[in-house]
Amino acid sequence: MNKIITLFISLLSLNLFSQTDKNGNPVFNSLTLSEEKVNDYVLNSNYYTLANNISNKNSSVFITEQPSLDEIELAATKLPSDFFLVVKNLSPVKMIMLAEKSEMVFFVIDPATGANEVFPADIKGDITENRAKEIIEQKFDKRAKIDGNILFFNNKNLSIISTKEIKAKVKKLIAKKNLNQGEANQTKFDDKALLKKIVIKETHNGGKLDFFTEIKGHENDGIQVKPGIFSTKMGIALYKWGRGNYEIGVNNVEDALNIWEEIKERKPSKREIEYITMGFNKQLEN
């Protein structure tokens, strides 16, 4: 796992901040959780998910499509979780990421150069609050529960690190090390917009997500998906398109449907919603 973290840090430094490699594949999918104005900068709070990462072949932290509880626990407690952007004029000045080496530390990355520094975080605990919440939401373990600042998961009690504490320590580090100083990088942090551009491009004729050109004129032809299950060629194409969105790194099916709406310049039909959702959730592969 330490090797994976080291590889991830290297990839992140090289590919700041798009979260994608040179081929457009996601390094580690993330969600923006909040933005807060602090003095002369904006603190952008983000979270690296387990879902659509450790079970996604295109992610740099892929484990397997069906990770065990032990594998999920290791990833949940060892992989980077929360990260923050110091933003000025809509552009990042610094990235600050909480990670574990022999102890909790903050990696600070300069987007202009890719150079990084490491600072002690002075934070104790087994798992971040955002990770604990995701474990409950994703139902990785039906017996998992949160009781106060303890997560019961995989037959273990894991102490939870509060988001409030992490953010307070980040603000203190920014002030102490003047991390809000310097010129804003010209690279915009707009992961969702970048992924949308990739999906739209790959959906066009001949792209990786173009499952439609080859079936033109035969959209309603019947096809057997697996024994006892039948659909149309268009249904399967929509399913594959939804699945492709998941693999590229789109974080939820609502974002995928919004991209489809932009491509088609209309609201998705009931059938399109059904099949794209099934594909995104890999329902025919269960």
Short mmCIF file of C-alpha atoms in Angstrom, two decimals:
data_model
loop_
_atom_site.label_atom_id
_atom_site.label_comp_id
_atom_site.label_asym_id
_atom_site.label_seq_id
_atom_site.Cartn_x
_atom_site.Cartn_y
_atom_site.Cartn_z
CA MET A 1 0.00 0.00 0.00
CA ASN A 2 2.91 2.39 0.72
CA LYS A 3 4.14 1.82 -2.83
CA ILE A 4 0.69 2.72 -4.17
CA ILE A 5 0.67 5.92 -2.10
CA THR A 6 4.15 6.88 -3.36
CA LEU A 7 3.07 6.21 -6.97
CA PHE A 8 -0.07 8.23 -6.44
CA ILE A 9 1.86 11.22 -5.06
CA SER A 10 4.18 11.08 -8.06
CA LEU A 11 1.29 10.92 -10.52
CA LEU A 12 -0.48 13.75 -8.73
CA SER A 13 2.59 15.98 -8.88
CA LEU A 14 3.02 15.30 -12.59
CA ASN A 15 -0.64 15.72 -13.50
CA LEU A 16 -1.77 18.57 -11.23
CA PHE A 17 -4.68 19.26 -10.96
CA SER A 18 -6.72 17.59 -13.65
CA GLN A 19 -6.53 14.22 -11.86
CA THR A 20 -5.99 12.52 -15.23
CA ASP A 21 -2.93 11.08 -16.94
CA LYS A 22 -1.70 12.03 -20.41
CA ASN A 23 -4.22 9.64 -21.96
CA GLY A 24 -7.15 11.17 -20.12
CA ASN A 25 -7.56 8.30 -17.65
CA PRO A 26 -8.31 9.24 -14.02
CA VAL A 27 -5.49 9.08 -11.49
CA PHE A 28 -7.77 9.08 -8.47
CA ASN A 29 -11.38 10.26 -8.68
CA SER A 30 -12.51 12.92 -6.22
CA LEU A 31 -15.47 15.04 -5.16
CA THR A 32 -15.50 18.73 -4.24
CA LEU A 33 -17.31 19.06 -0.92
CA SER A 34 -17.20 22.76 -0.06
CA GLU A 35 -15.60 26.15 -0.60
CA GLU A 36 -14.85 28.69 2.12
CA LYS A 37 -13.51 32.24 1.86
CA VAL A 38 -10.58 32.70 4.24
CA ASN A 39 -8.85 36.09 4.29
CA ASP A 40 -7.46 36.60 0.76
CA TYR A 41 -7.99 33.04 -0.53
CA VAL A 42 -10.67 30.40 -0.98
CA LEU A 43 -10.21 27.03 0.72
CA ASN A 44 -11.58 24.32 -1.56
CA SER A 45 -12.28 21.06 0.36
CA ASN A 46 -12.25 17.78 -1.54
CA TYR A 47 -12.51 14.05 -0.90
CA TYR A 48 -10.99 11.06 -2.67
CA THR A 49 -13.69 8.39 -2.87
CA LEU A 50 -13.26 4.64 -2.50
CA ALA A 51 -16.16 3.97 -4.88
CA ASN A 52 -15.14 4.39 -8.51
CA ASN A 53 -11.48 4.08 -7.52
CA ILE A 54 -10.45 0.82 -5.88
CA SER A 55 -12.91 -1.13 -8.10
CA ASN A 56 -12.25 0.92 -11.27
CA LYS A 57 -9.63 -0.58 -13.61
CA ASN A 58 -8.74 2.86 -14.96
CA SER A 59 -7.89 4.30 -11.55
CA SER A 60 -4.28 4.31 -10.36
CA VAL A 61 -5.41 2.74 -7.06
CA PHE A 62 -7.45 -0.11 -8.59
CA ILE A 63 -7.47 -3.25 -6.44
CA THR A 64 -10.14 -5.51 -7.91
CA GLU A 65 -13.68 -5.15 -9.21
CA GLN A 66 -14.96 -6.85 -6.06
CA PRO A 67 -12.59 -5.97 -3.21
CA SER A 68 -12.85 -7.88 0.05
CA LEU A 69 -13.61 -6.18 3.35
CA ASP A 70 -9.94 -6.48 4.34
CA GLU A 71 -8.89 -4.78 1.09
CA ILE A 72 -11.50 -2.05 1.57
CA GLU A 73 -10.34 -1.49 5.15
CA LEU A 74 -6.70 -1.19 4.08
CA ALA A 75 -7.57 1.26 1.31
CA ALA A 76 -9.95 3.23 3.55
CA THR A 77 -7.35 3.73 6.27
CA LYS A 78 -4.15 4.06 4.21
CA LEU A 79 -5.02 5.78 0.92
CA PRO A 80 -5.19 9.61 0.88
CA SER A 81 -8.64 10.87 1.78
CA ASP A 82 -9.15 14.61 2.26
CA PHE A 83 -7.31 17.26 0.28
CA PHE A 84 -7.59 21.03 0.03
CA LEU A 85 -6.82 23.66 -2.56
CA VAL A 86 -5.70 27.17 -1.71
CA VAL A 87 -7.38 29.09 -4.53
CA LYS A 88 -6.85 32.69 -5.65
CA ASN A 89 -8.48 34.20 -8.75
CA LEU A 90 -10.15 30.83 -9.47
CA SER A 91 -6.75 29.14 -9.79
CA PRO A 92 -4.84 26.93 -7.31
CA VAL A 93 -1.88 28.33 -5.38
CA LYS A 94 -1.21 25.22 -3.30
CA MET A 95 -2.65 21.75 -2.79
CA ILE A 96 -2.62 20.31 0.74
CA MET A 97 -3.34 16.61 1.17
CA LEU A 98 -3.65 14.58 4.36
CA ALA A 99 -1.88 11.23 4.05
CA GLU A 100 -0.29 8.61 6.24
CA LYS A 101 3.36 7.61 6.18
CA SER A 102 4.63 6.37 9.52
CA GLU A 103 2.27 9.00 10.95
CA MET A 104 -0.26 11.51 9.61
CA VAL A 105 1.35 14.23 7.49
CA PHE A 106 0.33 17.02 5.13
CA PHE A 107 1.72 16.88 1.60
CA VAL A 108 1.88 20.39 0.15
CA ILE A 109 2.22 20.52 -3.62
CA ASP A 110 3.03 23.58 -5.73
CA PRO A 111 0.94 23.43 -8.93
CA ALA A 112 3.36 25.64 -10.83
CA THR A 113 6.38 23.38 -10.36
CA GLY A 114 5.04 20.08 -9.02
CA ALA A 115 7.46 20.42 -6.09
CA ASN A 116 6.20 19.12 -2.76
CA GLU A 117 6.93 19.47 0.92
CA VAL A 118 5.87 17.33 3.88
CA PHE A 119 4.72 18.72 7.23
CA PRO A 120 3.64 16.85 10.38
CA ALA A 121 -0.14 16.96 10.76
CA ASP A 122 -0.35 16.30 14.52
CA ILE A 123 -3.54 14.31 13.93
CA LYS A 124 -4.41 10.99 15.54
CA GLY A 125 -6.99 8.46 14.43
CA ASP A 126 -7.65 5.51 12.13
CA ILE A 127 -10.00 6.83 9.47
CA THR A 128 -11.28 10.22 8.32
CA GLU A 129 -14.87 11.27 8.89
CA ASN A 130 -15.53 11.46 5.15
CA ARG A 131 -14.24 7.90 4.65
CA ALA A 132 -16.33 6.62 7.54
CA LYS A 133 -19.44 8.23 6.08
CA GLU A 134 -18.76 6.74 2.64
CA ILE A 135 -18.34 3.26 4.10
CA ILE A 136 -21.80 3.57 5.65
CA GLU A 137 -23.36 5.10 2.51
CA GLN A 138 -21.86 2.51 0.15
CA LYS A 139 -22.92 -0.37 2.41
CA PHE A 140 -19.59 -2.17 1.98
CA ASP A 141 -20.33 -3.94 5.26
CA LYS A 142 -23.99 -4.28 6.27
CA ARG A 143 -22.98 -4.40 9.92
CA ALA A 144 -20.95 -1.19 9.77
CA LYS A 145 -22.11 1.65 11.98
CA ILE A 146 -20.90 4.91 13.48
CA ASP A 147 -21.18 5.40 17.22
CA GLY A 148 -19.85 8.78 18.30
CA ASN A 149 -16.29 9.02 16.98
CA ILE A 150 -15.96 5.27 16.39
CA LEU A 151 -16.65 3.39 13.16
CA PHE A 152 -17.41 -0.30 13.58
CA PHE A 153 -16.33 -1.93 10.31
CA ASN A 154 -14.98 -5.34 9.36
CA ASN A 155 -15.25 -6.48 12.99
CA LYS A 156 -13.01 -3.63 14.15
CA ASN A 157 -13.46 -0.35 15.99
CA LEU A 158 -11.78 2.48 14.05
CA SER A 159 -11.37 5.91 15.61
CA ILE A 160 -12.68 8.70 13.38
CA ILE A 161 -10.72 11.87 12.56
CA SER A 162 -13.19 14.74 12.33
CA THR A 163 -13.34 16.88 9.21
CA LYS A 164 -13.51 19.94 11.47
CA GLU A 165 -10.15 19.04 13.04
CA ILE A 166 -8.49 18.40 9.69
CA LYS A 167 -9.70 21.70 8.25
CA ALA A 168 -8.59 23.62 11.37
CA LYS A 169 -5.09 22.13 11.11
CA VAL A 170 -4.96 22.96 7.39
CA LYS A 171 -5.87 26.61 8.03
CA LYS A 172 -3.24 26.81 10.79
CA LEU A 173 -0.60 25.34 8.44
CA ILE A 174 -1.52 27.80 5.69
CA ALA A 175 -1.14 30.73 8.07
CA LYS A 176 2.09 29.47 9.64
CA LYS A 177 3.83 28.65 6.34
CA ASN A 178 2.26 31.46 4.29
CA LEU A 179 0.88 28.93 1.83
CA ASN A 180 -1.59 31.51 0.52
CA GLN A 181 1.29 33.56 -0.87
CA GLY A 182 2.56 33.39 -4.43
CA GLU A 183 1.12 33.68 -7.90
CA ALA A 184 -1.95 31.67 -8.83
CA ASN A 185 -1.23 28.95 -11.37
CA GLN A 186 -2.89 29.30 -14.75
CA THR A 187 -4.14 25.71 -14.55
CA LYS A 188 -7.79 25.71 -13.51
CA PHE A 189 -8.99 23.01 -11.14
CA ASP A 190 -12.13 21.88 -12.92
CA ASP A 191 -12.09 18.09 -12.84
CA LYS A 192 -15.80 17.65 -13.61
CA ALA A 193 -15.63 19.98 -16.62
CA LEU A 194 -12.54 18.19 -17.93
CA LEU A 195 -14.19 14.78 -17.64
CA LYS A 196 -17.26 16.12 -19.44
CA LYS A 197 -15.09 17.29 -22.34
CA ILE A 198 -13.43 13.87 -22.51
CA VAL A 199 -16.78 12.03 -22.53
CA ILE A 200 -18.24 14.30 -25.21
CA LYS A 201 -15.14 13.91 -27.37
CA GLU A 202 -15.08 10.11 -27.00
CA THR A 203 -18.81 9.84 -27.79
CA HIS A 204 -18.30 11.37 -31.23
CA ASN A 205 -17.90 9.17 -34.31
CA GLY A 206 -15.03 6.71 -33.79
CA GLY A 207 -14.41 7.59 -30.13
CA LYS A 208 -14.03 5.10 -27.28
CA LEU A 209 -17.61 5.79 -26.19
CA ASP A 210 -19.13 5.70 -29.66
CA PHE A 211 -21.24 2.56 -29.41
CA PHE A 212 -23.86 4.01 -31.73
CA THR A 213 -22.35 4.44 -35.19
CA GLU A 214 -21.93 0.70 -35.76
CA ILE A 215 -25.58 -0.03 -34.98
CA LYS A 216 -27.05 2.78 -37.10
CA GLY A 217 -30.16 1.50 -38.87
CA HIS A 218 -30.33 -1.53 -36.56
CA GLU A 219 -31.00 0.20 -33.24
CA ASN A 220 -34.14 -1.81 -32.52
CA ASP A 221 -32.77 -5.22 -33.51
CA GLY A 222 -33.14 -7.76 -30.70
CA ILE A 223 -30.06 -9.14 -28.96
CA GLN A 224 -29.56 -11.67 -26.16
CA VAL A 225 -27.54 -10.21 -23.30
CA LYS A 226 -27.29 -13.48 -21.36
CA PRO A 227 -29.54 -16.53 -21.02
CA GLY A 228 -33.10 -15.37 -20.46
CA ILE A 229 -32.31 -11.65 -20.81
CA PHE A 230 -32.94 -9.83 -24.09
CA SER A 231 -32.63 -6.22 -25.17
CA THR A 232 -32.10 -4.12 -28.30
CA LYS A 233 -28.81 -3.03 -29.80
CA MET A 234 -29.59 0.55 -28.76
CA GLY A 235 -30.28 -0.57 -25.19
CA ILE A 236 -26.91 -2.31 -25.02
CA ALA A 237 -25.16 0.69 -26.61
CA LEU A 238 -26.64 2.96 -23.95
CA TYR A 239 -25.61 0.46 -21.28
CA LYS A 240 -22.03 0.43 -22.59
CA TRP A 241 -21.99 4.22 -22.73
CA GLY A 242 -23.05 4.41 -19.07
CA ARG A 243 -20.43 1.82 -18.14
CA GLY A 244 -17.81 3.79 -20.07
CA ASN A 245 -18.64 6.94 -18.12
CA TYR A 246 -18.00 5.07 -14.88
CA GLU A 247 -14.66 3.76 -16.13
CA ILE A 248 -13.49 7.17 -17.37
CA GLY A 249 -14.13 8.59 -13.91
CA VAL A 250 -17.52 10.34 -13.92
CA ASN A 251 -18.44 10.20 -10.24
CA ASN A 252 -22.19 9.62 -10.37
CA VAL A 253 -24.91 8.68 -12.82
CA GLU A 254 -26.55 12.10 -12.53
CA ASP A 255 -23.41 13.69 -14.01
CA ALA A 256 -23.42 11.10 -16.80
CA LEU A 257 -27.07 11.84 -17.62
CA ASN A 258 -26.32 15.58 -17.67
CA ILE A 259 -23.53 14.97 -20.17
CA TRP A 260 -25.90 12.86 -22.30
CA GLU A 261 -28.41 15.71 -22.20
CA GLU A 262 -25.76 18.14 -23.42
CA ILE A 263 -24.74 15.81 -26.24
CA LYS A 264 -28.33 15.26 -27.39
CA GLU A 265 -29.47 18.83 -26.61
CA ARG A 266 -32.61 17.46 -24.95
CA LYS A 267 -33.69 15.68 -21.80
CA PRO A 268 -32.84 11.94 -21.77
CA SER A 269 -35.76 9.61 -22.42
CA LYS A 270 -36.99 7.10 -19.87
CA ARG A 271 -35.24 4.28 -21.75
CA GLU A 272 -31.98 6.24 -21.95
CA ILE A 273 -32.08 6.95 -18.21
CA GLU A 274 -32.79 3.29 -17.45
CA TYR A 275 -30.00 1.81 -19.58
CA ILE A 276 -27.36 4.46 -18.80
CA THR A 277 -28.05 4.00 -15.09
CA MET A 278 -27.81 0.21 -15.43
CA GLY A 279 -24.50 0.54 -17.25
CA PHE A 280 -23.05 2.98 -14.73
CA ASN A 281 -23.98 0.58 -11.92
CA LYS A 282 -22.82 -2.52 -13.87
CA GLN A 283 -26.19 -4.18 -13.22
CA LEU A 284 -25.99 -6.71 -16.06
CA GLU A 285 -22.62 -7.91 -14.79
CA ASN A 286 -23.79 -8.90 -11.33
#
